[in-house]
Every structure is written in structure tokens, then in C-alpha cells.
PDB file of C-alpha atoms in Angstrom:
ATOM      1  CA  MET A   1     -54.076 -38.792  90.749  1.00  0.00           C
ATOM      2  CA  ARG A   2     -57.300 -39.960  92.335  1.00  0.00           C
ATOM      3  CA  PRO A   3     -59.645 -36.942  92.407  1.00  0.00           C
ATOM      4  CA  GLY A   4     -61.444 -36.379  95.690  1.00  0.00           C
ATOM      5  CA  ILE A   5     -63.945 -33.990  97.237  1.00  0.00           C
ATOM      6  CA  VAL A   6     -64.368 -32.821 100.828  1.00  0.00           C
ATOM      7  CA  HIS A   7     -68.031 -33.605 101.462  1.00  0.00           C
ATOM      8  CA  PHE A   8     -68.566 -31.479 104.575  1.00  0.00           C
ATOM      9  CA  LYS A   9     -67.263 -28.347 102.848  1.00  0.00           C
ATOM     10  CA  ALA A  10     -69.092 -28.748  99.558  1.00  0.00           C
ATOM     11  CA  TYR A  11     -72.386 -29.222 101.430  1.00  0.00           C
ATOM     12  CA  PRO A  12     -73.580 -27.634 104.724  1.00  0.00           C
ATOM     13  CA  VAL A  13     -72.990 -30.643 106.969  1.00  0.00           C
ATOM     14  CA  GLU A  14     -69.836 -29.611 108.842  1.00  0.00           C
ATOM     15  CA  GLU A  15     -71.602 -29.663 112.219  1.00  0.00           C
ATOM     16  CA  GLY A  16     -72.409 -33.362 111.794  1.00  0.00           C
ATOM     17  CA  THR A  17     -76.046 -32.683 110.900  1.00  0.00           C
ATOM     18  CA  GLY A  18     -77.962 -31.476 107.844  1.00  0.00           C
ATOM     19  CA  PRO A  19     -78.535 -33.095 104.429  1.00  0.00           C
ATOM     20  CA  ILE A  20     -75.767 -35.648 104.917  1.00  0.00           C
ATOM     21  CA  LEU A  21     -77.302 -38.586 103.081  1.00  0.00           C
ATOM     22  CA  GLU A  22     -78.775 -36.619 100.168  1.00  0.00           C
ATOM     23  CA  SER A  23     -75.510 -34.796  99.490  1.00  0.00           C
ATOM     24  CA  LEU A  24     -73.325 -37.853  99.986  1.00  0.00           C
ATOM     25  CA  GLU A  25     -75.452 -39.770  97.491  1.00  0.00           C
ATOM     26  CA  LYS A  26     -75.020 -36.987  94.908  1.00  0.00           C
ATOM     27  CA  LEU A  27     -71.251 -37.157  95.240  1.00  0.00           C
ATOM     28  CA  ALA A  28     -71.263 -40.958  95.197  1.00  0.00           C
ATOM     29  CA  GLU A  29     -73.174 -40.913  91.898  1.00  0.00           C
ATOM     30  CA  ASP A  30     -70.581 -38.608  90.320  1.00  0.00           C
ATOM     31  CA  THR A  31     -67.981 -40.773  88.598  1.00  0.00           C
ATOM     32  CA  PHE A  32     -65.493 -37.894  88.439  1.00  0.00           C
ATOM     33  CA  PHE A  33     -64.527 -38.566  92.051  1.00  0.00           C
ATOM     34  CA  SER A  34     -62.598 -41.589  93.291  1.00  0.00           C
ATOM     35  CA  VAL A  35     -62.439 -40.446  96.924  1.00  0.00           C
ATOM     36  CA  VAL A  36     -64.789 -38.678  99.299  1.00  0.00           C
ATOM     37  CA  GLU A  37     -63.626 -37.048 102.530  1.00  0.00           C
ATOM     38  CA  VAL A  38     -66.270 -37.167 105.237  1.00  0.00           C
ATOM     39  CA  GLY A  39     -66.433 -35.838 108.782  1.00  0.00           C
ATOM     40  CA  TRP A  40     -68.472 -35.981 111.951  1.00  0.00           C
ATOM     41  CA  ILE A  41     -71.910 -37.635 111.555  1.00  0.00           C
ATOM     42  CA  LYS A  42     -73.613 -37.284 114.908  1.00  0.00           C
ATOM     43  CA  ASP A  43     -76.664 -39.515 114.406  1.00  0.00           C
ATOM     44  CA  PRO A  44     -75.669 -43.205 114.397  1.00  0.00           C
ATOM     45  CA  ARG A  45     -78.669 -44.055 112.214  1.00  0.00           C
ATOM     46  CA  VAL A  46     -77.535 -41.538 109.597  1.00  0.00           C
ATOM     47  CA  ARG A  47     -74.014 -42.928 109.905  1.00  0.00           C
ATOM     48  CA  ASP A  48     -75.356 -46.398 109.128  1.00  0.00           C
ATOM     49  CA  GLU A  49     -77.117 -45.142 106.011  1.00  0.00           C
ATOM     50  CA  ALA A  50     -73.982 -43.269 104.963  1.00  0.00           C
ATOM     51  CA  ARG A  51     -72.014 -46.473 105.288  1.00  0.00           C
ATOM     52  CA  TYR A  52     -74.415 -48.250 102.909  1.00  0.00           C
ATOM     53  CA  ILE A  53     -74.076 -45.450 100.355  1.00  0.00           C
ATOM     54  CA  LEU A  54     -70.289 -45.577 100.520  1.00  0.00           C
ATOM     55  CA  GLU A  55     -70.171 -49.383 100.314  1.00  0.00           C
ATOM     56  CA  GLN A  56     -72.251 -49.370  97.131  1.00  0.00           C
ATOM     57  CA  SER A  57     -70.379 -46.546  95.440  1.00  0.00           C
ATOM     58  CA  HIS A  58     -66.858 -48.002  95.193  1.00  0.00           C
ATOM     59  CA  LEU A  59     -65.550 -44.691  96.543  1.00  0.00           C
ATOM     60  CA  GLU A  60     -62.513 -44.684  98.781  1.00  0.00           C
ATOM     61  CA  VAL A  61     -63.130 -42.858 102.034  1.00  0.00           C
ATOM     62  CA  ALA A  62     -61.067 -40.471 104.142  1.00  0.00           C
ATOM     63  CA  TYR A  63     -62.322 -39.223 107.496  1.00  0.00           C
ATOM     64  CA  ALA A  64     -61.463 -35.737 108.784  1.00  0.00           C
ATOM     65  CA  THR A  65     -61.421 -35.099 112.528  1.00  0.00           C
ATOM     66  CA  GLN A  66     -61.286 -31.314 112.245  1.00  0.00           C
ATOM     67  CA  PRO A  67     -65.084 -30.740 112.156  1.00  0.00           C
ATOM     68  CA  ALA A  68     -65.336 -32.398 115.581  1.00  0.00           C
ATOM     69  CA  LEU A  69     -62.168 -30.757 116.919  1.00  0.00           C
ATOM     70  CA  PHE A  70     -62.650 -27.227 115.619  1.00  0.00           C
ATOM     71  CA  SER A  71     -66.347 -26.955 116.483  1.00  0.00           C
ATOM     72  CA  GLN A  72     -65.585 -27.854 120.117  1.00  0.00           C
ATOM     73  CA  LYS A  73     -62.319 -25.869 120.278  1.00  0.00           C
ATOM     74  CA  LEU A  74     -60.366 -29.033 121.103  1.00  0.00           C
ATOM     75  CA  SER A  75     -56.596 -29.279 120.718  1.00  0.00           C
ATOM     76  CA  LEU A  76     -54.446 -32.382 120.289  1.00  0.00           C
ATOM     77  CA  SER A  77     -51.359 -30.325 121.129  1.00  0.00           C
ATOM     78  CA  ALA A  78     -52.743 -28.594 124.231  1.00  0.00           C
ATOM     79  CA  LEU A  79     -50.171 -28.273 126.992  1.00  0.00           C
ATOM     80  CA  ASP A  80     -52.836 -28.763 129.671  1.00  0.00           C
ATOM     81  CA  ALA A  81     -53.189 -32.527 130.119  1.00  0.00           C
ATOM     82  CA  GLU A  82     -56.925 -32.482 130.861  1.00  0.00           C
ATOM     83  CA  VAL A  83     -57.709 -30.244 127.896  1.00  0.00           C
ATOM     84  CA  ARG A  84     -55.595 -32.486 125.690  1.00  0.00           C
ATOM     85  CA  ARG A  85     -57.291 -35.631 127.017  1.00  0.00           C
ATOM     86  CA  ARG A  86     -60.705 -34.336 125.927  1.00  0.00           C
ATOM     87  CA  ALA A  87     -59.353 -33.833 122.418  1.00  0.00           C
ATOM     88  CA  VAL A  88     -57.746 -37.274 122.327  1.00  0.00           C
ATOM     89  CA  ASN A  89     -60.967 -38.927 123.505  1.00  0.00           C
ATOM     90  CA  GLN A  90     -62.927 -37.120 120.808  1.00  0.00           C
ATOM     91  CA  VAL A  91     -60.514 -38.290 118.118  1.00  0.00           C
ATOM     92  CA  LYS A  92     -60.747 -41.853 119.419  1.00  0.00           C
ATOM     93  CA  ASN A  93     -64.498 -41.604 118.923  1.00  0.00           C
ATOM     94  CA  CYS A  94     -63.816 -40.257 115.429  1.00  0.00           C
ATOM     95  CA  ILE A  95     -61.598 -43.266 114.729  1.00  0.00           C
ATOM     96  CA  ARG A  96     -64.455 -45.568 115.736  1.00  0.00           C
ATOM     97  CA  GLU A  97     -66.786 -43.689 113.388  1.00  0.00           C
ATOM     98  CA  ALA A  98     -64.219 -43.791 110.597  1.00  0.00           C
ATOM     99  CA  CYS A  99     -63.896 -47.544 110.975  1.00  0.00           C
ATOM    100  CA  HIS A 100     -67.658 -47.928 110.719  1.00  0.00           C
ATOM    101  CA  LEU A 101     -67.666 -45.854 107.532  1.00  0.00           C
ATOM    102  CA  GLY A 102     -64.835 -47.861 105.987  1.00  0.00           C
ATOM    103  CA  ALA A 103     -62.337 -45.000 105.967  1.00  0.00           C
ATOM    104  CA  ARG A 104     -58.858 -45.781 104.707  1.00  0.00           C
ATOM    105  CA  TRP A 105     -57.289 -42.538 105.961  1.00  0.00           C
ATOM    106  CA  ILE A 106     -57.892 -40.270 108.948  1.00  0.00           C
ATOM    107  CA  ARG A 107     -56.989 -36.580 108.964  1.00  0.00           C
ATOM    108  CA  LEU A 108     -55.665 -35.079 112.187  1.00  0.00           C
ATOM    109  CA  ALA A 109     -55.185 -31.403 113.039  1.00  0.00           C
ATOM    110  CA  ALA A 110     -52.877 -29.794 115.569  1.00  0.00           C
ATOM    111  CA  GLY A 111     -54.243 -27.299 118.073  1.00  0.00           C
ATOM    112  CA  LYS A 112     -53.475 -23.611 118.523  1.00  0.00           C
ATOM    113  CA  ASP A 113     -49.897 -22.401 118.483  1.00  0.00           C
ATOM    114  CA  PRO A 114     -48.847 -21.555 122.090  1.00  0.00           C
ATOM    115  CA  GLY A 115     -46.223 -19.054 120.917  1.00  0.00           C
ATOM    116  CA  PRO A 116     -42.473 -19.350 120.403  1.00  0.00           C
ATOM    117  CA  GLU A 117     -41.647 -19.899 124.089  1.00  0.00           C
ATOM    118  CA  ARG A 118     -43.527 -23.211 124.323  1.00  0.00           C
ATOM    119  CA  ARG A 119     -43.754 -24.232 120.664  1.00  0.00           C
ATOM    120  CA  GLU A 120     -41.168 -27.030 120.861  1.00  0.00           C
ATOM    121  CA  GLU A 121     -42.901 -28.465 123.923  1.00  0.00           C
ATOM    122  CA  ALA A 122     -46.236 -28.454 122.089  1.00  0.00           C
ATOM    123  CA  LYS A 123     -44.664 -30.145 119.072  1.00  0.00           C
ATOM    124  CA  GLN A 124     -43.378 -32.980 121.262  1.00  0.00           C
ATOM    125  CA  VAL A 125     -46.829 -33.304 122.842  1.00  0.00           C
ATOM    126  CA  LEU A 126     -48.345 -33.592 119.357  1.00  0.00           C
ATOM    127  CA  VAL A 127     -45.889 -36.317 118.351  1.00  0.00           C
ATOM    128  CA  ASP A 128     -46.728 -38.320 121.484  1.00  0.00           C
ATOM    129  CA  VAL A 129     -50.471 -37.933 120.873  1.00  0.00           C
ATOM    130  CA  ILE A 130     -50.216 -39.052 117.243  1.00  0.00           C
ATOM    131  CA  LEU A 131     -48.354 -42.182 118.309  1.00  0.00           C
ATOM    132  CA  GLU A 132     -50.983 -42.885 120.995  1.00  0.00           C
ATOM    133  CA  LEU A 133     -53.754 -42.533 118.425  1.00  0.00           C
ATOM    134  CA  ARG A 134     -51.879 -44.759 116.011  1.00  0.00           C
ATOM    135  CA  GLU A 135     -51.838 -47.554 118.611  1.00  0.00           C
ATOM    136  CA  PHE A 136     -55.542 -47.056 119.273  1.00  0.00           C
ATOM    137  CA  ALA A 137     -56.362 -47.139 115.547  1.00  0.00           C
ATOM    138  CA  ARG A 138     -54.787 -50.586 115.135  1.00  0.00           C
ATOM    139  CA  ASP A 139     -57.944 -52.115 116.610  1.00  0.00           C
ATOM    140  CA  TYR A 140     -60.237 -50.137 114.303  1.00  0.00           C
ATOM    141  CA  GLY A 141     -59.190 -51.122 110.818  1.00  0.00           C
ATOM    142  CA  ASP A 142     -55.694 -49.628 111.160  1.00  0.00           C
ATOM    143  CA  PRO A 143     -56.368 -46.603 108.923  1.00  0.00           C
ATOM    144  CA  LEU A 144     -53.443 -44.426 107.932  1.00  0.00           C
ATOM    145  CA  LEU A 145     -53.156 -41.301 110.067  1.00  0.00           C
ATOM    146  CA  THR A 146     -52.276 -38.048 108.356  1.00  0.00           C
ATOM    147  CA  LEU A 147     -51.702 -34.542 109.727  1.00  0.00           C
ATOM    148  CA  LYS A 148     -53.198 -31.624 107.831  1.00  0.00           C
ATOM    149  CA  VAL A 149     -51.203 -28.400 107.714  1.00  0.00           C
ATOM    150  CA  PHE A 150     -53.073 -25.156 108.524  1.00  0.00           C
ATOM    151  CA  ASP A 151     -52.123 -21.488 108.802  1.00  0.00           C
ATOM    152  CA  ARG A 152     -50.507 -20.045 111.908  1.00  0.00           C
ATOM    153  CA  GLY A 153     -51.097 -16.314 111.763  1.00  0.00           C
ATOM    154  CA  VAL A 154     -54.351 -15.504 109.940  1.00  0.00           C
ATOM    155  CA  ASP A 155     -57.258 -17.813 110.759  1.00  0.00           C
ATOM    156  CA  LYS A 156     -56.671 -21.207 112.402  1.00  0.00           C
ATOM    157  CA  GLU A 157     -53.515 -20.019 114.243  1.00  0.00           C
ATOM    158  CA  SER A 158     -52.346 -23.616 114.240  1.00  0.00           C
ATOM    159  CA  LEU A 159     -49.194 -25.069 115.725  1.00  0.00           C
ATOM    160  CA  ILE A 160     -48.700 -26.841 112.370  1.00  0.00           C
ATOM    161  CA  GLY A 161     -48.189 -24.521 110.695  1.00  0.00           C
ATOM    162  CA  PRO A 162     -45.183 -23.570 108.625  1.00  0.00           C
ATOM    163  CA  SER A 163     -43.533 -26.281 106.538  1.00  0.00           C
ATOM    164  CA  THR A 164     -40.417 -26.391 108.730  1.00  0.00           C
ATOM    165  CA  ASP A 165     -42.517 -27.352 111.748  1.00  0.00           C
ATOM    166  CA  ALA A 166     -44.617 -29.799 109.738  1.00  0.00           C
ATOM    167  CA  LEU A 167     -41.386 -31.433 108.632  1.00  0.00           C
ATOM    168  CA  ASP A 168     -40.195 -31.745 112.245  1.00  0.00           C
ATOM    169  CA  ILE A 169     -43.410 -33.531 113.233  1.00  0.00           C
ATOM    170  CA  ALA A 170     -43.318 -35.857 110.228  1.00  0.00           C
ATOM    171  CA  LYS A 171     -39.716 -36.861 110.851  1.00  0.00           C
ATOM    172  CA  ALA A 172     -40.322 -37.517 114.541  1.00  0.00           C
ATOM    173  CA  VAL A 173     -43.468 -39.604 113.987  1.00  0.00           C
ATOM    174  CA  ARG A 174     -41.978 -41.547 111.071  1.00  0.00           C
ATOM    175  CA  ARG A 175     -39.252 -42.931 113.350  1.00  0.00           C
ATOM    176  CA  HIS A 176     -41.965 -45.021 115.015  1.00  0.00           C
ATOM    177  CA  TYR A 177     -44.754 -45.006 112.407  1.00  0.00           C
ATOM    178  CA  PRO A 178     -43.338 -45.253 108.872  1.00  0.00           C
ATOM    179  CA  ASP A 179     -46.703 -44.826 107.106  1.00  0.00           C
ATOM    180  CA  PHE A 180     -47.513 -41.471 108.701  1.00  0.00           C
ATOM    181  CA  GLY A 181     -47.780 -38.525 106.353  1.00  0.00           C
ATOM    182  CA  LEU A 182     -48.757 -34.907 105.817  1.00  0.00           C
ATOM    183  CA  VAL A 183     -51.634 -33.336 103.903  1.00  0.00           C
ATOM    184  CA  VAL A 184     -50.969 -29.879 102.479  1.00  0.00           C
ATOM    185  CA  ASP A 185     -53.553 -27.564 100.949  1.00  0.00           C
ATOM    186  CA  LEU A 186     -52.828 -25.188  98.083  1.00  0.00           C
ATOM    187  CA  SER A 187     -55.144 -22.616  99.662  1.00  0.00           C
ATOM    188  CA  HIS A 188     -53.050 -22.465 102.842  1.00  0.00           C
ATOM    189  CA  PHE A 189     -49.796 -21.332 101.237  1.00  0.00           C
ATOM    190  CA  PRO A 190     -50.915 -17.683 100.852  1.00  0.00           C
ATOM    191  CA  LEU A 191     -52.088 -17.745 104.488  1.00  0.00           C
ATOM    192  CA  LEU A 192     -48.729 -19.157 105.590  1.00  0.00           C
ATOM    193  CA  ARG A 193     -46.886 -16.675 103.368  1.00  0.00           C
ATOM    194  CA  GLU A 194     -45.099 -19.605 101.759  1.00  0.00           C
ATOM    195  CA  SER A 195     -45.006 -20.609  98.125  1.00  0.00           C
ATOM    196  CA  PRO A 196     -45.585 -24.175  96.926  1.00  0.00           C
ATOM    197  CA  GLU A 197     -42.191 -23.971  95.215  1.00  0.00           C
ATOM    198  CA  GLN A 198     -40.580 -23.422  98.632  1.00  0.00           C
ATOM    199  CA  ALA A 199     -42.650 -25.865 100.650  1.00  0.00           C
ATOM    200  CA  ILE A 200     -43.285 -28.910  98.457  1.00  0.00           C
ATOM    201  CA  PRO A 201     -39.627 -29.881  97.850  1.00  0.00           C
ATOM    202  CA  MET A 202     -39.094 -29.603 101.606  1.00  0.00           C
ATOM    203  CA  VAL A 203     -41.924 -31.987 102.594  1.00  0.00           C
ATOM    204  CA  LYS A 204     -42.321 -34.103  99.443  1.00  0.00           C
ATOM    205  CA  ASP A 205     -40.988 -37.283 101.050  1.00  0.00           C
ATOM    206  CA  PHE A 206     -43.654 -37.036 103.752  1.00  0.00           C
ATOM    207  CA  LEU A 207     -46.629 -36.047 101.600  1.00  0.00           C
ATOM    208  CA  THR A 208     -49.523 -38.485 101.643  1.00  0.00           C
ATOM    209  CA  HIS A 209     -52.276 -36.453  99.967  1.00  0.00           C
ATOM    210  CA  VAL A 210     -52.915 -32.865  98.912  1.00  0.00           C
ATOM    211  CA  HIS A 211     -55.931 -30.591  98.902  1.00  0.00           C
ATOM    212  CA  ILE A 212     -56.656 -27.780  96.505  1.00  0.00           C
ATOM    213  CA  GLY A 213     -58.827 -24.814  97.365  1.00  0.00           C
ATOM    214  CA  ASN A 214     -59.017 -21.054  97.383  1.00  0.00           C
ATOM    215  CA  CYS A 215     -58.608 -18.358 100.032  1.00  0.00           C
ATOM    216  CA  PHE A 216     -59.028 -14.593 100.351  1.00  0.00           C
ATOM    217  CA  THR A 217     -56.355 -12.430 101.986  1.00  0.00           C
ATOM    218  CA  LYS A 218     -56.712  -8.945 100.476  1.00  0.00           C
ATOM    219  CA  ASP A 219     -59.396  -7.412 102.712  1.00  0.00           C
ATOM    220  CA  ILE A 220     -59.832  -8.357 106.359  1.00  0.00           C
ATOM    221  CA  CYS A 221     -63.449  -7.130 106.239  1.00  0.00           C
ATOM    222  CA  HIS A 222     -64.428  -9.364 103.301  1.00  0.00           C
ATOM    223  CA  VAL A 223     -66.796 -12.223 104.130  1.00  0.00           C
ATOM    224  CA  ALA A 224     -64.365 -14.713 102.539  1.00  0.00           C
ATOM    225  CA  TYR A 225     -61.267 -13.481 104.413  1.00  0.00           C
ATOM    226  CA  GLY A 226     -59.108 -16.212 105.938  1.00  0.00           C
ATOM    227  CA  ASP A 227     -59.363 -19.978 105.631  1.00  0.00           C
ATOM    228  CA  LEU A 228     -62.970 -20.314 104.470  1.00  0.00           C
ATOM    229  CA  GLN A 229     -62.465 -22.307 101.224  1.00  0.00           C
ATOM    230  CA  PRO A 230     -64.430 -20.118  98.786  1.00  0.00           C
ATOM    231  CA  ARG A 231     -64.981 -21.263  95.217  1.00  0.00           C
ATOM    232  CA  PHE A 232     -62.193 -21.131  92.676  1.00  0.00           C
ATOM    233  CA  GLY A 233     -62.145 -17.869  90.740  1.00  0.00           C
ATOM    234  CA  LEU A 234     -63.765 -15.761  93.453  1.00  0.00           C
ATOM    235  CA  PRO A 235     -62.934 -12.133  92.510  1.00  0.00           C
ATOM    236  CA  GLY A 236     -59.964 -11.060  94.604  1.00  0.00           C
ATOM    237  CA  GLY A 237     -59.207 -14.634  95.670  1.00  0.00           C
ATOM    238  CA  GLU A 238     -55.792 -16.230  95.508  1.00  0.00           C
ATOM    239  CA  ILE A 239     -56.389 -19.465  93.573  1.00  0.00           C
ATOM    240  CA  ASP A 240     -57.853 -20.229  90.154  1.00  0.00           C
ATOM    241  CA  VAL A 241     -56.971 -22.399  87.160  1.00  0.00           C
ATOM    242  CA  ASN A 242     -53.484 -20.990  86.663  1.00  0.00           C
ATOM    243  CA  GLU A 243     -52.416 -21.556  90.279  1.00  0.00           C
ATOM    244  CA  VAL A 244     -53.832 -25.087  90.285  1.00  0.00           C
ATOM    245  CA  ARG A 245     -52.044 -25.767  86.983  1.00  0.00           C
ATOM    246  CA  GLY A 246     -48.729 -24.649  88.473  1.00  0.00           C
ATOM    247  CA  PHE A 247     -49.344 -26.759  91.568  1.00  0.00           C
ATOM    248  CA  PHE A 248     -50.073 -29.856  89.476  1.00  0.00           C
ATOM    249  CA  ARG A 249     -46.936 -29.244  87.422  1.00  0.00           C
ATOM    250  CA  LEU A 250     -44.836 -28.924  90.572  1.00  0.00           C
ATOM    251  CA  LEU A 251     -46.309 -32.125  92.039  1.00  0.00           C
ATOM    252  CA  LEU A 252     -45.539 -33.932  88.784  1.00  0.00           C
ATOM    253  CA  ASP A 253     -41.983 -32.597  88.710  1.00  0.00           C
ATOM    254  CA  VAL A 254     -41.180 -33.790  92.249  1.00  0.00           C
ATOM    255  CA  GLY A 255     -42.715 -37.200  91.520  1.00  0.00           C
ATOM    256  CA  PHE A 256     -45.639 -36.939  93.914  1.00  0.00           C
ATOM    257  CA  LEU A 257     -48.213 -37.336  91.153  1.00  0.00           C
ATOM    258  CA  ASN A 258     -47.394 -40.509  89.279  1.00  0.00           C
ATOM    259  CA  PRO A 259     -49.233 -43.329  87.502  1.00  0.00           C
ATOM    260  CA  ASP A 260     -48.129 -46.033  89.929  1.00  0.00           C
ATOM    261  CA  ARG A 261     -49.203 -44.563  93.273  1.00  0.00           C
ATOM    262  CA  ARG A 262     -51.915 -42.141  92.102  1.00  0.00           C
ATOM    263  CA  PRO A 263     -52.248 -40.216  95.364  1.00  0.00           C
ATOM    264  CA  VAL A 264     -55.429 -38.438  96.400  1.00  0.00           C
ATOM    265  CA  VAL A 265     -55.947 -34.813  95.341  1.00  0.00           C
ATOM    266  CA  SER A 266     -59.153 -33.471  96.891  1.00  0.00           C
ATOM    267  CA  ALA A 267     -60.964 -30.226  96.204  1.00  0.00           C
ATOM    268  CA  GLU A 268     -61.951 -28.392  99.383  1.00  0.00           C
ATOM    269  CA  VAL A 269     -64.344 -25.608  98.425  1.00  0.00           C
ATOM    270  CA  ARG A 270     -67.763 -24.508  99.584  1.00  0.00           C
ATOM    271  CA  PRO A 271     -70.651 -22.144  98.822  1.00  0.00           C
ATOM    272  CA  LEU A 272     -69.920 -19.029 100.834  1.00  0.00           C
ATOM    273  CA  LEU A 273     -71.495 -15.983  99.222  1.00  0.00           C
ATOM    274  CA  ARG A 274     -75.186 -15.213  98.814  1.00  0.00           C
ATOM    275  CA  GLY A 275     -76.769 -17.268  96.046  1.00  0.00           C
ATOM    276  CA  GLU A 276     -73.975 -19.834  95.766  1.00  0.00           C
ATOM    277  CA  ARG A 277     -75.176 -23.439  95.517  1.00  0.00           C
ATOM    278  CA  PRO A 278     -73.333 -26.619  96.476  1.00  0.00           C
ATOM    279  CA  GLY A 279     -73.881 -28.373  93.153  1.00  0.00           C
ATOM    280  CA  LEU A 280     -72.492 -25.427  91.211  1.00  0.00           C
ATOM    281  CA  ILE A 281     -69.473 -25.131  93.506  1.00  0.00           C
ATOM    282  CA  VAL A 282     -68.711 -28.828  92.988  1.00  0.00           C
ATOM    283  CA  ALA A 283     -69.041 -28.397  89.193  1.00  0.00           C
ATOM    284  CA  ASN A 284     -66.730 -25.365  89.406  1.00  0.00           C
ATOM    285  CA  ALA A 285     -64.087 -27.468  91.189  1.00  0.00           C
ATOM    286  CA  LYS A 286     -64.305 -30.268  88.635  1.00  0.00           C
ATOM    287  CA  ARG A 287     -63.893 -27.863  85.725  1.00  0.00           C
ATOM    288  CA  VAL A 288     -60.892 -26.210  87.368  1.00  0.00           C
ATOM    289  CA  MET A 289     -59.239 -29.574  88.045  1.00  0.00           C
ATOM    290  CA  GLU A 290     -59.816 -30.769  84.488  1.00  0.00           C
ATOM    291  CA  GLU A 291     -58.598 -27.568  82.847  1.00  0.00           C
ATOM    292  CA  ALA A 292     -55.563 -27.228  85.142  1.00  0.00           C
ATOM    293  CA  TRP A 293     -54.628 -30.861  84.487  1.00  0.00           C
ATOM    294  CA  ALA A 294     -54.924 -30.386  80.727  1.00  0.00           C
ATOM    295  CA  LEU A 295     -52.615 -27.356  80.917  1.00  0.00           C
ATOM    296  CA  ALA A 296     -50.105 -28.898  83.323  1.00  0.00           C
TER     297      ALA A 296
END
């Protein structure tokens, strides 16, 4: 695999502001990581400096649109055409930013699930939007578009969603865009009430990358409840070394992890509780990945 890290989760820059350059430089200096996943950088001058850091580092870059989409409550699968157009325009701006930063991949996210009565209609809307964005991206470095799978019933309430629906989208888009793929996150399976052993064989032919992270589901009043990407090993959390080990073993068994393709596996964790520090959370993730890999 090529180990990656989600920059805007590990450090407090998800809103497109904050210590973007200082934190990005720390990650770029860390030779453990081959890939960094960045998001919205509002200030074009900061974006320029970020580009210089990334160019020097030899890191591969993925760009995630969800910080821009989620913070503005935008939906690529909205059934209202005007609402959907605002989301599409924002992602087109994200694609321009991603091109400037040298991103090889762009992460997309579906909008809210409209409910069972209009779910199939929303899925078709999402397919059409992805294909529109793919055509737009051709003029901006032609990065590979990927769709990240989120939970439907706990936190993000996303259209995509359960693995069966993710599979439907991937099949439909692949008919016109063969390089399109899915990104699944180990931390989302407990939220989806799916197991990796159920989901991964179903979507393995459409997997582009995977994320690993943690979640908390046991107490709705807990500060970490939902899809908040707490550190590995958080007491009461769902994911630690043993779960990551099993996930790695499963990905090896289905042939996703392999020495020829070496797909990206990114840690998506962040400081969440009082006293937690970004550098320590990043070190935690690296130790978990190394130990889980050794045991797998």
C-alpha cells in the first residue's frame, strides 16, 4: 500500500483556514506517508505556498471536496435543480483548486438521502452529476474522480450510503467512465451496520482507495458519537489495532492490497477530546498502521 493521511482532519484546517502551511509542511517532512489528502484552502496565496510545499515533497496528492460541500450544506444529489447547481459549481471550483495543487485524485460525496420514495431518482441524479464533473475535470489535469461512502442513518445521513447503493452508482458511472471508483472507510462500517467482510467482496472491483479511522456508537451523548474520526484506541470506540489488522488481511485476501498497484490507504483521524494534540494523533495512526500491518 501507499500510506496516506487526511491533512484537514489531523490538523484544524477543515474550514479552509488555520495553520495550513505549518501543518502541511510537518506531514510533508514525514517520510512515513506517500500521499496527503488535502481540502479547501480559501486564501489563494496560501494555496500557492501549499503547492510549493507539495511540489518539493514528492508526495502524491488527493483533494477532498467534502470540507467545502459539508460546511455549506451543499448536495450533489439534490433533487432541486438550483440547489444541485450550487453544489456542482462549488465542486468545479474545487477541481480548479485541485489542479493547482497537483492533485491526482478528487474525492466526491453524495448529498443527504431523500428517503426510500425518491432514492432511485437521487441516485440517477448523482450519476449524471459525476459524469458532468468528469467532463469538466478533463480540462484541469484530468484527475481521477472517486466517490466516498458515508453513513446513512447516524451522522451524515448520506444517499451513499450502504454498499448495495454504492455498487449501483459505481456500475452506472463505470459504463461511461471506466476509471471511476469508490473510497470506503473502515470507520463507517459500524455506522452503516455493515461488516467489512460483507461489504468489501461486494465492491472490491470498484475500490480505488480506502480510509481507516475510528468511530464511537455506544453513547449518543458522548462527544465522539457519530462520524467524528476520533483517535484509534479511544475508550469505547469501535476501531483499534485488531480491527485494522483484520481489515488489512481482508484487503490482502481479495487482492486489493498488492505489490503491483499499491493503492492508497489513508488514516483519517483527528484530535477531538480535551488535551489531544495533532502531532500525537498522527503518531498514534502511524503506530496502529505499522502494528496492524505486521500482524496481518
